[in-house]
Amino acid sequence: MTDSAPTLMRGQEVAAALEAELRKGFDTLGFAPGLAVVRVGDDPASEIYVNHKIRACERLGFYSEAHHLPASSTQSEVQQKLEALNADSRIHGILLQLPLPQHLDEKPLLSVIDPAKDVDGFHPINGGRLLAGQPHLLPCTPAGIMEILRYYDVQLEGLRAVVIGRSNIVGKPMALLLLQANASVSVLHSRTPDLSAYTREADLIVVAVGKQKVLTAEMVKPGVVVVDVGMNRLEGRKVTGDVDFDSVAPRCRLITPVPGGVGPMTIAMLLKNTLLAAQSYT
Ligand code: GUN
């Protein structure tokens, strides 16, 4: 299992399969699911992500609206925009693109979104449902990773899983989903003194830190499955993950590349959540 070519888990392929499923679900719905994306300010990466999301809607025939508010918007202006979208019957899913400009407080704004339209799964009600084992709308990135693992037939029951990163967007919900699938889960973070003590024992490692080379070859055992959530922009336009791919990949049974791994699945799951929200609306 060491130093042979690993199988790449290509999210692009999984996303294409999921999009085909979604088209079938859409056909039986009888109306177009509607997604509204709200972006505040001029973060250049956010602009690219939002464009990808809108284009994905267009590809599937979903109705979509991109709302761009100026960086100087006040907390109550953003709140009013979200409330208007809550009341809009064409809109079944609402997404507030993060990060927000520094003067805005993200948590109360995420809580303004109607939990039934919360296609990011970031509302505390949806977080609580996940914690209670009664999930409805799941955060897109960890839910997409579960789909990738299913597609590549990774049996999670009894696995030693390590999640590096404890964000509300990826790390925490990822840990809960793996736990629900009967893996034994450790969550590591910036105050964990010795990452290797955990990662060397792990059968599955999900890295979601936002820093290059968090995981290197000597930190993993042969035959491990690695999922890289990182999207770090290098000089120029090149993007790299959190895993030192060239050294780690030869030790892996399966690994996601960056780009082309987790990223495409995040968008496919957003479309899935929008369809689910529209189906519940009927
Ligand atoms: N910014 C980076 N990733 C995400 C995401 O999944 N959802 C939102 N709303 N903002 C993001």
CSV table of N, CA and C and ligand atoms in Angstrom, one decimal, residues 49 53 95-99 120 122 140-141 169 266, ligand 1:
chain,number,residue,atom,x,y,z
A,49,TYR,N,-16.3,32.8,-5.9
A,49,TYR,CA,-17.2,31.8,-5.4
A,49,TYR,C,-18.6,32.0,-5.7
A,53,LYS,N,-21.4,29.8,-7.9
A,53,LYS,CA,-22.7,29.3,-7.4
A,53,LYS,C,-23.8,29.7,-8.3
A,95,LEU,N,-28.2,32.4,1.0
A,95,LEU,CA,-26.8,32.2,1.4
A,95,LEU,C,-26.2,33.6,1.6
A,96,LEU,N,-25.6,33.8,2.8
A,96,LEU,CA,-24.9,35.0,3.1
A,96,LEU,C,-23.4,34.6,2.9
A,97,GLN,N,-22.8,35.1,1.9
A,97,GLN,CA,-21.4,34.8,1.6
A,97,GLN,C,-20.5,35.3,2.7
A,98,LEU,N,-19.6,34.5,3.2
A,98,LEU,CA,-18.6,34.9,4.2
A,98,LEU,C,-17.2,34.9,3.6
A,99,PRO,N,-16.3,35.7,4.0
A,99,PRO,CA,-16.4,36.5,5.2
A,99,PRO,C,-17.1,37.8,4.9
A,120,ASP,N,-27.0,27.0,3.6
A,120,ASP,CA,-25.6,26.8,4.1
A,120,ASP,C,-25.6,25.9,5.4
A,122,PHE,N,-26.0,27.0,8.4
A,122,PHE,CA,-25.2,27.7,9.4
A,122,PHE,C,-26.1,28.3,10.5
A,140,CYS,N,-22.6,22.6,3.5
A,140,CYS,CA,-22.3,22.0,2.2
A,140,CYS,C,-21.0,21.2,2.1
A,141,THR,N,-19.9,21.8,2.7
A,141,THR,CA,-18.6,21.2,2.5
A,141,THR,C,-18.5,19.8,3.2
A,169,ILE,N,-18.1,26.0,10.1
A,169,ILE,CA,-18.4,25.7,8.7
A,169,ILE,C,-18.0,24.3,8.2
A,266,THR,N,-18.9,21.1,-2.8
A,266,THR,CA,-19.5,22.1,-2.0
A,266,THR,C,-20.6,22.8,-2.8
B,1,GUN,N1,-17.2,31.4,2.4
B,1,GUN,C1,-16.3,30.3,2.1
B,1,GUN,N2,-17.0,29.2,2.1
B,1,GUN,C2,-18.3,29.5,2.3
B,1,GUN,C3,-19.5,28.7,2.4
B,1,GUN,O1,-19.6,27.5,2.2
B,1,GUN,N3,-20.7,29.4,2.6
B,1,GUN,C4,-20.7,30.8,2.7
B,1,GUN,N4,-21.8,31.4,3.0
B,1,GUN,N5,-19.6,31.5,2.7
B,1,GUN,C5,-18.4,30.9,2.5
